Amino acid sequence: MSSFKDFCSKKTVIGLGLGQFLSLLITFTGSASSELAKRGINAPSSQSFINYVLLAIVYGSIVLYRKKALKAKWYFYVPLGLVDVEANYLVVKAYQYTSLTSVMLLDCWTIPCVMLLTWLFLKTKYRFRKIAGVVVCVAGLVMVIFSDVHAGDQAGGTSPLKGDALVIAGATLYAVTNVSEEFLVKNVDRVELMAMLGTFGAIVSAIQISIIERNELISIRWTAGAAIPFAGFSVAMFMFYSLVPVLLQVSGSTMLNLSLLTSDMWSIVIRVIAYNEMVDWLYYLAFAVVVIGLIIYSVGEKEEDQRRADIADEESEHDKLAYKECPSRN
């Protein structure tokens, strides 16, 4: 049984804390997108474009300053940039058709997709405690759905089914980018990843804007009510993209997506504090259940790390004994 000291390890605390900060950033981007949708602004590629430009400028400058060759071939980043742009486009587009709550709930489809992809391609093994943590987290999200029904909060959009389909498609693409980024962060370089993702993400976004959103951008009236959430979305996304590789390196893509499950609950906290809205008591219970699931998953990860360390020590000791026996045979 894991001790309190094991749970409070540096890796676990960083993973949980950073995960919740990223969840807050996602909550902010979701609220900004929802606000823009309410104002009739439909420019998902344009919203993400500024983020990619910031990534390219900031991290690209660091790569140029290093004056070192790329650790991965540049063309490997092209499909990653394309998939990432389309994932953002589909999810942000969904706010035009369905509610903020529905988007955040259905976005959890990323989790089983990530687990499948990491198991297939990164050979990640999920033992019982990790799977139990995932199940508990998803159960918390199901409680949020029941809370919506219980509270009568059925604020759907103009076309909920279309919006839900867009979210599920975007969540699947997010899984692909998350797993790809986890591999590159652990095997290549975090700064290089952000620089190249920003560069190709900006190129793909610019092409998409010129084809799809050019007229939309021209028609937007840039009042403070439109400009503030638009700029806020870009800044929050830049911070999110900058910190995601850190969590991927520390805890992996499954932990990242589990942490983002709490974004729906953080949006409720904001509603209560900022707008003095009353919410159903099940929301608070659901939040607690998701946090418990994260803790279970984190402790399971700690146990697996210790198990791998023990195996490595045993193999090292075995190699030393074999080396010592070699001279006696000669």
XYZ file of C-alpha atoms in Angstrom:
330
model
C 0.000 0.000 0.000
C 1.398 3.400 -0.978
C 2.522 5.648 1.851
C 1.735 9.357 2.168
C 5.397 10.055 1.481
C 5.155 8.179 -1.836
C 2.097 10.180 -2.824
C 3.776 13.480 -1.953
C 6.729 12.784 -4.225
C 7.931 15.721 -6.313
C 6.798 14.123 -9.564
C 3.261 13.476 -8.305
C 2.814 16.956 -6.845
C 4.124 18.640 -10.012
C 1.895 16.449 -12.194
C -1.260 17.212 -10.204
C -0.541 20.921 -9.740
C 0.510 21.591 -13.324
C -2.403 19.534 -14.612
C -4.886 21.713 -12.743
C -3.264 24.932 -13.948
C -3.566 23.658 -17.531
C -7.184 22.763 -16.790
C -7.830 26.360 -15.702
C -6.270 27.634 -18.931
C -8.525 25.350 -20.972
C -11.508 26.607 -18.972
C -10.562 30.166 -19.896
C -10.146 29.347 -23.605
C -13.505 27.567 -23.579
C -15.213 30.545 -21.961
C -13.562 32.927 -24.454
C -14.675 30.795 -27.423
C -18.202 30.567 -26.028
C -18.331 34.352 -25.583
C -17.124 34.934 -29.154
C -19.734 32.473 -30.456
C -22.466 34.376 -28.602
C -21.321 37.541 -30.383
C -21.614 35.807 -33.750
C -17.852 35.586 -34.339
C -17.066 32.373 -36.216
C -13.310 32.311 -36.867
C -11.757 29.246 -35.175
C -8.617 29.180 -37.354
C -7.992 32.870 -36.688
C -8.275 32.324 -32.936
C -5.536 29.685 -33.039
C -3.357 31.518 -35.583
C -1.977 34.057 -33.084
C -1.028 31.248 -30.701
C 0.978 29.462 -33.401
C 2.706 32.706 -34.390
C 3.711 33.335 -30.756
C 5.074 29.783 -30.474
C 7.061 30.194 -33.698
C 8.530 33.557 -32.638
C 9.397 32.691 -29.020
C 10.655 29.127 -29.407
C 11.909 29.617 -32.960
C 14.197 32.395 -31.673
C 15.645 29.991 -29.106
C 16.264 27.336 -31.777
C 18.002 29.885 -34.010
C 20.093 31.166 -31.103
C 21.319 27.630 -30.375
C 22.595 27.267 -33.967
C 22.173 23.507 -33.806
C 20.681 21.089 -36.304
C 17.147 19.812 -35.689
C 17.039 16.513 -33.813
C 14.085 15.339 -35.905
C 13.525 15.824 -39.637
C 11.512 19.000 -40.305
C 8.930 17.192 -42.429
C 7.889 15.056 -39.430
C 6.387 18.209 -37.942
C 4.236 19.011 -40.997
C 1.494 16.393 -40.366
C 1.649 17.164 -36.626
C 0.978 20.841 -37.326
C -1.854 19.976 -39.724
C -3.569 17.599 -37.287
C -3.184 20.043 -34.387
C -4.693 22.927 -36.366
C -7.668 20.831 -37.461
C -8.229 19.539 -33.912
C -8.402 23.127 -32.622
C -10.582 24.160 -35.562
C -13.147 21.395 -35.001
C -13.451 21.921 -31.234
C -13.634 25.736 -31.442
C -16.128 25.416 -34.323
C -18.311 23.217 -32.118
C -19.055 26.178 -29.835
C -21.142 27.596 -32.706
C -23.531 24.639 -32.484
C -23.558 23.243 -28.947
C -23.104 24.341 -25.334
C -19.879 24.932 -23.391
C -20.784 22.065 -21.024
C -21.319 19.623 -23.891
C -17.979 20.498 -25.480
C -16.060 19.968 -22.232
C -17.872 16.713 -21.456
C -17.460 15.147 -24.886
C -13.826 16.223 -25.008
C -13.113 13.397 -22.551
C -13.319 11.044 -25.575
C -9.631 11.932 -25.945
C -8.766 9.746 -22.931
C -9.622 6.260 -24.314
C -8.091 7.303 -27.656
C -4.846 8.343 -25.931
C -4.725 5.123 -23.901
C -5.190 3.038 -27.050
C -2.552 4.960 -29.035
C 0.043 4.948 -26.228
C -0.537 1.219 -25.737
C -0.131 0.523 -29.473
C 2.748 2.853 -30.355
C 4.538 3.859 -27.146
C 4.085 0.425 -25.509
C 2.659 2.030 -22.364
C 1.251 -0.536 -19.955
C -1.793 0.329 -17.866
C -2.139 -1.695 -14.688
C -5.275 -2.028 -12.606
C -4.754 1.072 -10.440
C -4.243 3.358 -13.427
C -7.325 1.965 -15.166
C -9.284 2.376 -11.921
C -8.196 6.020 -11.763
C -9.431 6.604 -15.324
C -12.783 4.943 -14.572
C -13.267 7.083 -11.451
C -12.452 10.280 -13.388
C -14.919 9.459 -16.155
C -17.520 8.579 -13.510
C -17.120 12.110 -12.196
C -17.913 13.481 -15.662
C -21.001 11.267 -15.886
C -22.131 12.821 -12.599
C -21.871 16.242 -14.225
C -24.246 15.061 -16.964
C -26.751 13.897 -14.350
C -26.280 17.218 -12.594
C -27.233 19.072 -15.768
C -30.364 16.947 -16.074
C -31.196 17.340 -12.374
C -30.723 21.112 -12.483
C -32.583 21.461 -15.770
C -29.586 23.067 -17.458
C -30.297 22.070 -21.044
C -28.729 25.079 -22.744
C -27.964 23.512 -26.071
C -26.848 25.258 -29.228
C -28.368 25.713 -32.654
C -27.423 22.195 -33.762
C -26.273 20.070 -30.771
C -25.722 16.842 -32.733
C -23.506 18.585 -35.291
C -21.587 20.279 -32.494
C -21.151 16.998 -30.619
C -19.840 15.284 -33.756
C -17.298 18.083 -34.255
C -16.103 17.734 -30.649
C -15.661 13.965 -30.934
C -13.713 14.341 -34.196
C -11.556 17.066 -32.657
C -10.974 15.023 -29.506
C -9.752 12.095 -31.623
C -7.262 14.368 -33.393
C -6.174 15.799 -30.026
C -5.311 12.256 -28.963
C -3.069 11.858 -32.016
C -1.252 15.154 -31.311
C -0.917 14.437 -27.573
C 0.676 11.034 -28.145
C 2.928 12.396 -30.914
C 4.035 15.257 -28.667
C 4.714 12.861 -25.783
C 7.002 10.820 -28.045
C 8.828 13.908 -29.350
C 9.199 15.498 -25.902
C 10.743 12.329 -24.477
C 12.930 11.539 -27.495
C 13.702 14.841 -29.204
C 13.446 18.301 -27.614
C 10.649 20.386 -26.080
C 11.805 23.729 -27.501
C 12.279 22.298 -30.989
C 8.799 20.737 -30.829
C 7.138 24.038 -29.878
C 9.083 26.004 -32.515
C 8.257 23.635 -35.373
C 4.646 23.100 -34.250
C 4.197 26.875 -34.108
C 5.792 27.378 -37.520
C 3.790 24.785 -39.424
C 0.661 25.442 -37.361
C 0.835 29.121 -38.368
C 1.349 28.224 -42.051
C -1.604 25.792 -42.109
C -3.808 28.251 -40.183
C -2.928 31.117 -42.551
C -3.843 29.007 -45.605
C -7.097 27.927 -43.970
C -7.977 31.515 -42.988
C -7.409 32.776 -46.541
C -9.741 30.102 -47.922
C -12.470 29.816 -45.274
C -12.444 32.773 -42.900
C -11.327 35.783 -44.931
C -14.823 37.265 -45.274
C -15.628 36.481 -41.652
C -12.615 38.447 -40.418
C -13.509 41.435 -42.593
C -17.066 41.509 -41.215
C -16.060 41.414 -37.523
C -16.596 44.633 -35.583
C -13.551 44.833 -33.309
C -15.104 46.261 -30.174
C -13.590 45.677 -26.727
C -16.157 42.926 -26.160
C -14.776 41.043 -29.181
C -11.082 41.920 -28.949
C -10.576 41.031 -25.256
C -11.808 37.406 -25.430
C -10.041 36.980 -28.807
C -6.699 38.145 -27.399
C -7.272 36.336 -24.100
C -7.847 33.072 -25.965
C -4.531 33.454 -27.811
C -2.504 34.240 -24.672
C -4.075 31.384 -22.700
C -3.446 28.959 -25.566
C 0.187 30.057 -25.791
C 0.661 29.377 -22.070
C -1.151 26.053 -22.425
C 0.995 24.897 -25.353
C 4.173 25.997 -23.573
C 3.387 23.985 -20.430
C 1.835 20.860 -21.975
C 5.238 19.348 -22.968
C 6.398 19.714 -19.351
C 3.463 17.635 -18.075
C 3.887 15.146 -20.936
C 7.508 14.620 -19.922
C 6.650 14.267 -16.230
C 3.438 12.224 -16.342
C 2.460 11.358 -19.929
C -0.483 12.146 -22.203
C -3.072 10.117 -20.281
C -2.426 12.119 -17.100
C -2.686 15.320 -19.145
C -6.131 14.458 -20.462
C -7.353 13.203 -17.102
C -6.313 16.520 -15.545
C -8.232 18.445 -18.209
C -11.436 16.681 -17.137
C -11.696 19.118 -14.230
C -11.996 22.069 -16.653
C -15.779 21.630 -16.642
C -15.844 21.875 -12.856
C -13.557 24.922 -12.876
C -16.012 26.608 -15.244
C -18.691 26.057 -12.598
C -16.463 27.598 -9.928
C -16.014 30.656 -12.149
C -19.782 30.886 -12.638
C -20.312 30.826 -8.877
C -17.550 33.321 -7.984
C -17.752 35.748 -10.920
C -21.468 35.659 -11.720
C -22.980 34.515 -8.385
C -24.841 31.710 -10.133
C -26.312 28.820 -8.170
C -25.228 25.332 -9.291
C -26.434 21.877 -8.393
C -24.707 20.138 -5.463
C -23.778 17.214 -7.724
C -21.190 19.438 -9.427
C -19.189 19.681 -6.216
C -19.414 15.932 -5.662
C -18.351 15.304 -9.269
C -15.348 17.594 -8.827
C -14.279 15.633 -5.739
C -14.683 12.312 -7.582
C -12.496 13.470 -10.500
C -9.783 14.685 -8.097
C -9.866 11.300 -6.317
C -9.496 9.572 -9.698
C -6.467 11.731 -10.509
C -4.883 10.822 -7.186
C -5.504 7.105 -7.776
C -3.927 7.362 -11.242
C -0.939 9.320 -9.892
C -0.278 6.811 -7.107
C -0.534 3.990 -9.648
C 2.044 5.779 -11.794
C 4.333 6.154 -8.773
C 4.111 2.405 -8.087
C 4.941 1.589 -11.723
C 7.959 3.917 -11.633
C 9.204 2.160 -8.505
C 8.620 -1.241 -10.108
C 10.607 -0.224 -13.195
C 13.406 1.093 -10.981
C 13.528 -2.206 -9.051
C 13.680 -4.193 -12.288
C 16.492 -1.961 -13.589
C 18.430 -2.473 -10.323
C 17.991 -6.254 -10.558
C 19.208 -6.279 -14.183
C 22.211 -4.117 -13.254
C 23.117 -6.449 -10.367
C 22.735 -9.467 -12.654
C 25.076 -7.883 -15.243
C 27.678 -7.168 -12.559
C 27.609 -10.788 -11.364
C 27.882 -12.064 -14.939
C 30.869 -9.769 -15.565
C 32.623 -11.032 -12.437
C 32.135 -14.648 -13.484
C 33.616 -14.134 -16.961
C 37.341 -13.966 -15.919
C 37.043 -17.159 -13.835
C 35.905 -19.063 -16.926
C 39.016 -18.134 -18.866
